[in-house]
Short mmCIF file of C-alpha atoms in Angstrom, two decimals:
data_model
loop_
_atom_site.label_atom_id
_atom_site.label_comp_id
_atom_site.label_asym_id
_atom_site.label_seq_id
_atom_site.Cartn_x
_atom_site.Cartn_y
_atom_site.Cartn_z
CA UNK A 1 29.91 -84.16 16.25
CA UNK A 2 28.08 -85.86 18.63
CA UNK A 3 28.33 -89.61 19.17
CA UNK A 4 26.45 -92.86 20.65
CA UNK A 5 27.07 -93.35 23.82
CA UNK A 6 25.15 -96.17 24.42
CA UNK A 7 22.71 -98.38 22.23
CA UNK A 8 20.12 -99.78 24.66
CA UNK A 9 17.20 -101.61 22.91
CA UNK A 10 17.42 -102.70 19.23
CA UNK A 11 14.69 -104.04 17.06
CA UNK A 12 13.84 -104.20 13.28
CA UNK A 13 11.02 -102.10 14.19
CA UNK A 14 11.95 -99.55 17.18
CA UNK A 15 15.11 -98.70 18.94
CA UNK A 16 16.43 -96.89 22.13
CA UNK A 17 19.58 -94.62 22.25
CA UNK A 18 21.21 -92.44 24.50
CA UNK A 19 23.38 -89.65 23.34
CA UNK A 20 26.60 -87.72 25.00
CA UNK A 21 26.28 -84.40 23.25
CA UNK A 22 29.52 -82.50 23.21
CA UNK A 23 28.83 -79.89 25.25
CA UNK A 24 32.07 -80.00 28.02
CA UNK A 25 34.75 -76.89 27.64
CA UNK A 26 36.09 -77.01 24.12
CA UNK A 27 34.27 -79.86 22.37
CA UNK A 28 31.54 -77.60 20.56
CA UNK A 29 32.01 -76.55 17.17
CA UNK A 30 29.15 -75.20 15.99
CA UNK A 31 29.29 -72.20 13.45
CA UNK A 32 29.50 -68.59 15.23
CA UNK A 33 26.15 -67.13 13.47
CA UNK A 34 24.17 -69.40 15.54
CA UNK A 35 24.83 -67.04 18.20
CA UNK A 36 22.99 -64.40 16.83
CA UNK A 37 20.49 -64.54 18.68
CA UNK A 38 17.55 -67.12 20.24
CA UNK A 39 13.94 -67.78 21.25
CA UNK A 40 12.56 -69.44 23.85
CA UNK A 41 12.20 -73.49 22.62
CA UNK A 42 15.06 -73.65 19.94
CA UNK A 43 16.94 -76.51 19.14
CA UNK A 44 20.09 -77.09 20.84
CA UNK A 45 23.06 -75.84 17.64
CA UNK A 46 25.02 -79.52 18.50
CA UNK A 47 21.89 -81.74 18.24
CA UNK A 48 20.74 -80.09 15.18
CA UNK A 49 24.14 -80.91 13.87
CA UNK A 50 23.45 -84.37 14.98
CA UNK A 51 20.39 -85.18 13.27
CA UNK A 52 21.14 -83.37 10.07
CA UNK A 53 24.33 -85.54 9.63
CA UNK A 54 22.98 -88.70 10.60
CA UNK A 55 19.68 -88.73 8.88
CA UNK A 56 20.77 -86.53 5.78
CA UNK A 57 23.19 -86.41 2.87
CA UNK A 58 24.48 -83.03 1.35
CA UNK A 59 22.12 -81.54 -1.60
CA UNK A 60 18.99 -82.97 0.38
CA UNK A 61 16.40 -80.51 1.37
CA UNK A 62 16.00 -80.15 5.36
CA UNK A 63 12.52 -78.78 6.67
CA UNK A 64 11.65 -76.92 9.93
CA UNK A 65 8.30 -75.98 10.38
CA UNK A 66 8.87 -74.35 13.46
CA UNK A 67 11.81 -72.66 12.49
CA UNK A 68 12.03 -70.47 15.91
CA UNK A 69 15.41 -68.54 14.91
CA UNK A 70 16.25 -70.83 12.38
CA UNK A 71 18.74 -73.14 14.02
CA UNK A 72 17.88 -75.95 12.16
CA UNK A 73 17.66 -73.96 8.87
CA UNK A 74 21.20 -72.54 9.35
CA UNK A 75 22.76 -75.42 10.53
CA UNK A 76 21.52 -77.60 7.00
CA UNK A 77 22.55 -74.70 5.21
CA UNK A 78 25.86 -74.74 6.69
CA UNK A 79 26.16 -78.52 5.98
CA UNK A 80 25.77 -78.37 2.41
CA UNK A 81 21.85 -79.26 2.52
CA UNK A 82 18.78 -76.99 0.96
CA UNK A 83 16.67 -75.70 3.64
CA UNK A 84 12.71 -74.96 4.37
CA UNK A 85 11.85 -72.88 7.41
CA UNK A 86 8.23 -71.89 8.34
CA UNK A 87 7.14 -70.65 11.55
CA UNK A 88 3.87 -68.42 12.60
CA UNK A 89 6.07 -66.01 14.66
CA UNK A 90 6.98 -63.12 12.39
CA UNK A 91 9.88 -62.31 15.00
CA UNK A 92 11.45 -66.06 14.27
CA UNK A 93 10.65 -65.43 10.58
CA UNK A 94 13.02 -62.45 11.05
CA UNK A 95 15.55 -64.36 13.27
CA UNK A 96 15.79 -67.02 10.56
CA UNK A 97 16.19 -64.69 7.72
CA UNK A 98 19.06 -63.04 9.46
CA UNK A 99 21.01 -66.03 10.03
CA UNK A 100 20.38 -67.55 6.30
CA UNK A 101 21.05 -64.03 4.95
CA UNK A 102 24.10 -62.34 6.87
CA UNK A 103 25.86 -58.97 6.78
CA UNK A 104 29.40 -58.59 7.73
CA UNK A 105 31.37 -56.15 9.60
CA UNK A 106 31.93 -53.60 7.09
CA UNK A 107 28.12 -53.36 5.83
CA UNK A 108 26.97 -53.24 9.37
CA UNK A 109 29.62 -50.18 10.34
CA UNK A 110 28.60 -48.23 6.76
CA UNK A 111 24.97 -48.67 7.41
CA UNK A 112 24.73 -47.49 10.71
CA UNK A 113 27.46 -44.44 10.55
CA UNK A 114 24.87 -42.71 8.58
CA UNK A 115 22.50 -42.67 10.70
CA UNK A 116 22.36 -40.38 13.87
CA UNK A 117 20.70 -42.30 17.04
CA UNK A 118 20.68 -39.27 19.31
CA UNK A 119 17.75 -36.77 17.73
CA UNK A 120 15.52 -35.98 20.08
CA UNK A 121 12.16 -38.33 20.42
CA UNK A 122 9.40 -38.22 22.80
CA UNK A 123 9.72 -39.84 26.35
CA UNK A 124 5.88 -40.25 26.77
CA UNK A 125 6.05 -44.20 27.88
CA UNK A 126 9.59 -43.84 29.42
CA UNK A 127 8.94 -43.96 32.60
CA UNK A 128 6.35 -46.58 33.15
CA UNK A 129 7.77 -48.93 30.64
CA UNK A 130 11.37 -48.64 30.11
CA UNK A 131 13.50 -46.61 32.60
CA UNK A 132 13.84 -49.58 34.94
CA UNK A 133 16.00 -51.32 31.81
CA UNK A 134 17.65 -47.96 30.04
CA UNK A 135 19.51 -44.84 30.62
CA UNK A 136 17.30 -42.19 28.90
CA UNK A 137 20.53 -41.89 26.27
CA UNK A 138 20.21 -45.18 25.57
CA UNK A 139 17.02 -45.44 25.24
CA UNK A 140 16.98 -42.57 22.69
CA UNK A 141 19.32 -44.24 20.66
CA UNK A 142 17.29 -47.26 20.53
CA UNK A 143 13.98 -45.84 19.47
CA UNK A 144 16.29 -44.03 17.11
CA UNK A 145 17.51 -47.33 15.67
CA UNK A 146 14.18 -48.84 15.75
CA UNK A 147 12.87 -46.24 13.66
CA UNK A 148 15.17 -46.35 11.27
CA UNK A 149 14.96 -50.27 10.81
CA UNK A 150 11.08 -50.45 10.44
CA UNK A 151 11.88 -47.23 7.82
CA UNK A 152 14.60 -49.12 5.70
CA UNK A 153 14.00 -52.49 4.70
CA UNK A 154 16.97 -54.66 3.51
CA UNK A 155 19.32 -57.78 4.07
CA UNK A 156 21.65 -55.52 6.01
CA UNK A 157 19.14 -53.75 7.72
CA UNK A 158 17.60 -56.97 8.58
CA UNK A 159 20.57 -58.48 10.45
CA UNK A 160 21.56 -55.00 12.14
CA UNK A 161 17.65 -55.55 13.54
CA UNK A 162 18.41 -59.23 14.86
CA UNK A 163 21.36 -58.35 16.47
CA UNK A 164 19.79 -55.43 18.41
CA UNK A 165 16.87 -57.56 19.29
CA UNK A 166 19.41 -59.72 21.33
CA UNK A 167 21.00 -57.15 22.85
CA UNK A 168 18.06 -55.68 24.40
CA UNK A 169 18.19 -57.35 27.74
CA UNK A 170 20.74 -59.41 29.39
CA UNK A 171 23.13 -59.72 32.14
CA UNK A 172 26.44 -58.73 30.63
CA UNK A 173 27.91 -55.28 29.46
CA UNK A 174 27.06 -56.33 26.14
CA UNK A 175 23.64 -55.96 26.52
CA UNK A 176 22.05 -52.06 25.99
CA UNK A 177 20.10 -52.83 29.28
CA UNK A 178 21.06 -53.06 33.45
CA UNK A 179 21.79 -55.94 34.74
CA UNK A 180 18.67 -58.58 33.67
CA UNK A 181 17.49 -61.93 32.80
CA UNK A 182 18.87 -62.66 28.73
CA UNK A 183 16.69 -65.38 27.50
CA UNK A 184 13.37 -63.11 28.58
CA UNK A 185 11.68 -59.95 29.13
CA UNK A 186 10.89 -59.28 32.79
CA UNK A 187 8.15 -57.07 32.94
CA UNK A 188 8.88 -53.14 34.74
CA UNK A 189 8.19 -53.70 37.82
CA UNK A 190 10.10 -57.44 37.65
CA UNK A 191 13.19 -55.88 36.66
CA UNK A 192 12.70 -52.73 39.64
CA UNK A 193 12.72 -54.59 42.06
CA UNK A 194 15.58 -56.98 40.69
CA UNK A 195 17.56 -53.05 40.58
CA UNK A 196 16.60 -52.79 43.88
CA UNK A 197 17.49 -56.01 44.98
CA UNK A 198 21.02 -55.82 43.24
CA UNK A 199 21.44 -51.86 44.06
CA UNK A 200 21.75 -50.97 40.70
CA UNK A 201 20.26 -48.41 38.45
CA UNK A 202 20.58 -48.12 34.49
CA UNK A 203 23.79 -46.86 33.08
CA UNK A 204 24.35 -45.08 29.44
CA UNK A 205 25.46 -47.68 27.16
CA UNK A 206 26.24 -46.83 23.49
CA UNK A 207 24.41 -48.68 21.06
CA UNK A 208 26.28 -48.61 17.95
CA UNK A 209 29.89 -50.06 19.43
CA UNK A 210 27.70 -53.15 21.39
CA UNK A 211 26.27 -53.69 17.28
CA UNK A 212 29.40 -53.70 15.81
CA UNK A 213 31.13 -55.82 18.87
CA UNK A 214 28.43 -58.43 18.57
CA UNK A 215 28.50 -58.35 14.63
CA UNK A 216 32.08 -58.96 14.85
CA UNK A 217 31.59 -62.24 17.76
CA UNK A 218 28.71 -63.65 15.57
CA UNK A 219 30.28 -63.16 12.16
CA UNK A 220 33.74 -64.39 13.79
CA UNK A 221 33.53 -67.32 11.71
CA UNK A 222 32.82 -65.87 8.10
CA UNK A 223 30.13 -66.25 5.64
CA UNK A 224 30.66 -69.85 4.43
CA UNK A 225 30.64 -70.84 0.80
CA UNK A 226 27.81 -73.51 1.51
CA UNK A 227 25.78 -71.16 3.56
CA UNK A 228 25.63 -68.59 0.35
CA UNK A 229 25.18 -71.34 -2.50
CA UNK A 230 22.45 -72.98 -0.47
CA UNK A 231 19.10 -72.72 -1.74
CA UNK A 232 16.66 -72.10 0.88
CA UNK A 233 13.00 -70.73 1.24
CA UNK A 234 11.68 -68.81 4.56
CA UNK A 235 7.83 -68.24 5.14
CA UNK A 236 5.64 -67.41 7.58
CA UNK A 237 2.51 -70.04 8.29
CA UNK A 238 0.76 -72.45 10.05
CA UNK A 239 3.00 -75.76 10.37
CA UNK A 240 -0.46 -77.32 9.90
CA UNK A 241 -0.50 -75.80 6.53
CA UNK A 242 2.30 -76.12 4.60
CA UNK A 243 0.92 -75.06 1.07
CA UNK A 244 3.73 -73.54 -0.43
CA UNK A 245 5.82 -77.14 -0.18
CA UNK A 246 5.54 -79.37 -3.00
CA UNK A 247 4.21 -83.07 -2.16
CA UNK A 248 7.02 -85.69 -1.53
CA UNK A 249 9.66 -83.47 -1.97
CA UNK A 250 11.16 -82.93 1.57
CA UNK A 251 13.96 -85.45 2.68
CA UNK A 252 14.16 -84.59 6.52
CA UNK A 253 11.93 -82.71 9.05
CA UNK A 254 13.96 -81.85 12.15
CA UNK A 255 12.01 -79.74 14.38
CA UNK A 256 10.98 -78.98 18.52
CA UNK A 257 7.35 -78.72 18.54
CA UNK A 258 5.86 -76.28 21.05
CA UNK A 259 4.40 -77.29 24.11
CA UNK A 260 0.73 -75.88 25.82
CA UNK A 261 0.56 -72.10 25.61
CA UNK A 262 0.55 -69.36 28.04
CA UNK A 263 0.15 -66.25 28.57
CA UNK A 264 3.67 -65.84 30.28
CA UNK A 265 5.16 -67.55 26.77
CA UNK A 266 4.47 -63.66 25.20
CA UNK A 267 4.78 -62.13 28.58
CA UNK A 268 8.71 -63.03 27.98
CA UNK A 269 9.10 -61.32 24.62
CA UNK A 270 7.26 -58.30 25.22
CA UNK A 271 10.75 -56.26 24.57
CA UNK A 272 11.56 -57.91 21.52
CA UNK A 273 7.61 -57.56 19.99
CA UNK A 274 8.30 -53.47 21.31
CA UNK A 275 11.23 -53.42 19.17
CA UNK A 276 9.82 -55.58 16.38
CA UNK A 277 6.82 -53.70 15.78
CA UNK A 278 4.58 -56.99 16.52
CA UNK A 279 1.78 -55.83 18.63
CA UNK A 280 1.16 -58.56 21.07
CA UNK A 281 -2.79 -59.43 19.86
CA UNK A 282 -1.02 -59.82 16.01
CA UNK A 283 1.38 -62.33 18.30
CA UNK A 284 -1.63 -63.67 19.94
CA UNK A 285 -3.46 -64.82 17.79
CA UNK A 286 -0.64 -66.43 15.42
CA UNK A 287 0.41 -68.38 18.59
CA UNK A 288 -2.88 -69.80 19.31
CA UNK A 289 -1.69 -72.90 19.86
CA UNK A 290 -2.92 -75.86 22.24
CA UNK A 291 -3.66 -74.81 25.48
CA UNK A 292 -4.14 -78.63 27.02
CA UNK A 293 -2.81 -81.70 26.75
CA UNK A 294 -5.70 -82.52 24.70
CA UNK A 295 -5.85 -80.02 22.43
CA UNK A 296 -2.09 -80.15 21.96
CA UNK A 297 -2.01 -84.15 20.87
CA UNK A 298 -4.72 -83.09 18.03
CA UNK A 299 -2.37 -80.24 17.52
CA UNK A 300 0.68 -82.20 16.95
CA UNK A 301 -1.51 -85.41 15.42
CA UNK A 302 -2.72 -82.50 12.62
CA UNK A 303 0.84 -81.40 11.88
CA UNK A 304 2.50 -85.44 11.75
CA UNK A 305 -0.58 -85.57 8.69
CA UNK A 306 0.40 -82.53 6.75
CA UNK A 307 4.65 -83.66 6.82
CA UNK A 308 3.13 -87.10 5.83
CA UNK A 309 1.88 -85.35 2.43
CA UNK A 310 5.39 -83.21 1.71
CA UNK A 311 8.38 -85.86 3.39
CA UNK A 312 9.36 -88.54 1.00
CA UNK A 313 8.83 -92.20 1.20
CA UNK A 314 11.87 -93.77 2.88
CA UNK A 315 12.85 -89.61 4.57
CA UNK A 316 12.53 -89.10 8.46
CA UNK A 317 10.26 -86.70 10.64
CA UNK A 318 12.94 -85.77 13.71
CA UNK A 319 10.95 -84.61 17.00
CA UNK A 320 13.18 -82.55 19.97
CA UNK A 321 11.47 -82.58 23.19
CA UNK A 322 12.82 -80.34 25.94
CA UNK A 323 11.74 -79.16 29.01
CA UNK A 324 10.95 -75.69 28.48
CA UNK A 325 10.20 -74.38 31.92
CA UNK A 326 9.35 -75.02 35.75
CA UNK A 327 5.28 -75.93 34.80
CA UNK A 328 7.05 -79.22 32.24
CA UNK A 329 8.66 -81.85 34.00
CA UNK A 330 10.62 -85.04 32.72
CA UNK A 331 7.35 -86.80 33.22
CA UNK A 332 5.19 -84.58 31.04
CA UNK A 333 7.98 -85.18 28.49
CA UNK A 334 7.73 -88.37 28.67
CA UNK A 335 4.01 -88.57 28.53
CA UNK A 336 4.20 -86.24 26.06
CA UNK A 337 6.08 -88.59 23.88
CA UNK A 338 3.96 -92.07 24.46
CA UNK A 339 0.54 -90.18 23.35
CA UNK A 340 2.54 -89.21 19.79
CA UNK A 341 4.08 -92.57 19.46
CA UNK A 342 0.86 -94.17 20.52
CA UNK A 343 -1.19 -92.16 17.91
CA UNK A 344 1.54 -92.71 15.32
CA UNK A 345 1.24 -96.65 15.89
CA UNK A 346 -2.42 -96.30 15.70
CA UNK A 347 -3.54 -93.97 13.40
CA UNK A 348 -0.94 -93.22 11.52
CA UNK A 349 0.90 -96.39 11.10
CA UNK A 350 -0.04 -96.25 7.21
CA UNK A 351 2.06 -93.01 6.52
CA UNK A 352 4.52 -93.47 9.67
CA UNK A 353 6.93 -96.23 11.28
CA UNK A 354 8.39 -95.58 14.65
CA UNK A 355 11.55 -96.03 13.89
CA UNK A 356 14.13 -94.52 17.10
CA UNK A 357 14.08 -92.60 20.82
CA UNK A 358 17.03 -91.19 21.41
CA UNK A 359 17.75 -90.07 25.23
CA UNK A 360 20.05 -87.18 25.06
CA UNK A 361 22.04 -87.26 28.73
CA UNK A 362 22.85 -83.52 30.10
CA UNK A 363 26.60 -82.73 30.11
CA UNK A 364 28.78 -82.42 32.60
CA UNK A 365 28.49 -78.90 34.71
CA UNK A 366 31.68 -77.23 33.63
CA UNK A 367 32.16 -73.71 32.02
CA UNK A 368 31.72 -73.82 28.61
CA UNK A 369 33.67 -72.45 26.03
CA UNK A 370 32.43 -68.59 26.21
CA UNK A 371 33.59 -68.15 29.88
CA UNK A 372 29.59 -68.79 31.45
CA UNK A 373 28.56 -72.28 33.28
CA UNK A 374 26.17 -73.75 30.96
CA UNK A 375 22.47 -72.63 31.46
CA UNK A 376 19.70 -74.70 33.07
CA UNK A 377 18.43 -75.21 29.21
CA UNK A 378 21.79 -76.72 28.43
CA UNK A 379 21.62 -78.78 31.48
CA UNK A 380 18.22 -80.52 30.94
CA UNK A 381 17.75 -83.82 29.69
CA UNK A 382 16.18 -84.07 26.40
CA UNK A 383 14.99 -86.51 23.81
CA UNK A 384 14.63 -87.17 20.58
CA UNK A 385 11.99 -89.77 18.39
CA UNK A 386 12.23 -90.68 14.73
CA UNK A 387 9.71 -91.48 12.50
CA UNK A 388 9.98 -92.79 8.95
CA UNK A 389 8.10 -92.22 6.06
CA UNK A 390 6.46 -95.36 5.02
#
């Protein structure tokens, strides 16, 4: 687990920390599922870890109200805590669901060698939307797959879905696409010209084997005893509006808010909302978040409220800032963070103390553990603030 590196400023009221996270070749030991797959502003796996066993005990329930794919949720249920996870996204919703609820090997392979992915289907939107990613083969055998997942409901049907959905783009031989960008959907004529560019054209790649390879890496750590006896709840809502949890009766919140939206933010998941059956307006308009700085501090001001009325006197609210992409810089972060802590001080002293910043420091640039140089996510600095429940 991750330790102090540093202890900077120390009051009664407010301190400043900076954090080494173990992130050089070797040192990480987070749980395989969390591999599953991801969505653009998760939590890092190792600081989850961090905050959970700092600021909780085991048997204490852990809430994420913007769950993403439930890398908060997993992690407390792997540690022994109860778990919450809400999130508007019906695709994290899924993600999160998949990770609490696993399949293994053997009820992945049975499931899907009764199904036949090569019938025929129609090729109407082949061409303008899909041929610069798939082989027309594989591309058969996904719609195939999709079809039967949106036909058959179920816990095992429900993983085999989340670990297709990550395997839809990316740049290894994994992946059921050419040669692309993993963490998000270029659009067609993005990911031509990147063919072009790298003189490549789709290849046939057999879905099934790539499902039961990456079932195998993700389940490569088995289906702990803590993560089945936990007792957790996943629901899709408004973080704003957390009706369904019970007044005073969460211990920790650990959590990455999201930043201003843009139109680019769904842009870079219009594969997995394909493949999902989201349509992009139903994606719309449950992401309607802030779209200024403005509207993003009453945002985040109306969401520190409602975890005032379900976190226990004496329990912690846990915010993760990262820089998400090129438009956020260190100083937006930062700024970010002042207008939250300054409203909290202001407004909200009543319900909330400030209580810790924690700096976490990017690792060294080595290759990590999987054989890849850690990703410009990985590398970025980011921080973390505490606020107790008064």
């Amino acid at each position: 687990m991750a330790r102090v590196a540093l202890k900077l400023v120390e009051s009664q009221q407010f301190s400043v920390e900076e954090l080494n996270l173990p992130l050089k070749q070797g040192d990480s030991k987070v749980h395989s599922l969390h591999s599953l797959c991801s969505l653009p502003g998760d939590i890092n796996p190792e600081i989850a870890e961090y905050c959970i066993e700092r600021f909780s005990t085991p048997g204490q329930l852990i809430l994420d109200p913007f769950s993403g794919s439930g890398t908060v949720a997993l992690q407390a249920a792997l540690t022994g805590r109860d778990t919450i996870a809400a999130d508007v996204n019906p695709i994290a919703i899924a993600y999160t669901l998949a990770k609490l609820k696993p399949a293994d090997i053997a009820e992945v392979a049975l499931t899907l060698q009764l199904q036949s992915l090569s019938k025929p289907i129609a090729l109407t939107n082949f061409d303008k939307y899909f041929s610069a990613f798939y082989d027309v083969n594989t591309y058969r055998e996904i719609v195939n797959l999709k079809d039967f997942i949106s036909a058959s409901p179920s816990r095992v049907v429900g993983f085999i879905s989340a670990v297709a959905s990550s395997l839809l783009h990316g740049h290894g031989a994994g992946s059921f696409s050419s040669y692309t960008y993993s963490s998000i959907s270029l659009s067609p004529t993005e990911q031509q010209a990147l063919n072009i560019e790298r003189g490549q054209y789709p290849d046939y790649r057999s879905v099934q084997p790539r499902i039961f390879k990456k079932t195998a890496s993700v389940m490569r750590d088995g289906y702990s005893t803590k993560l089945r006896s936990s007792k957790n709840a996943v629901f899709q809502t408004d973080a704003r509006n957390l009706s369904r949890v019970a007044n005073g009766s969460v211990d920790l919140v650990v959590t990455a808010p999201p930043y201003i939206r843009s139109k680019q933010d769904l842009d870079n998941l219009w594969l997995k909302l394909w493949f999902s059956d989201v349509s992009r307006a139903e994606l719309e308009s449950a992401l309607s978040g802030p779209k200024n700085l403005e509207e993003w501090l009453e945002f985040i001001n109306e969401v520190t409220f409602e975890l005032a009325r379900v976190v226990k006197p004496g329990g912690r609210v846990v915010f993760v800032f990262e820089e998400l992409s090129k438009e956020y810089s260190q100083q937006d972060l930062n700024r970010h963070q002042q207008l939250l802590l300054d409203f909290i001080d202001e407004s909200l002293s009543s319900y909330w103390s400030s209580e810790l910043s924690i700096k976490c420091l990017p690792p060294t640039p080595v290759i990590s553990g999987a054989g890849r140089t850690r990703s410009k996510k990985e590398m970025q600095e980011k921080n973390i603030l505490v606020f107790r429940r008064r």
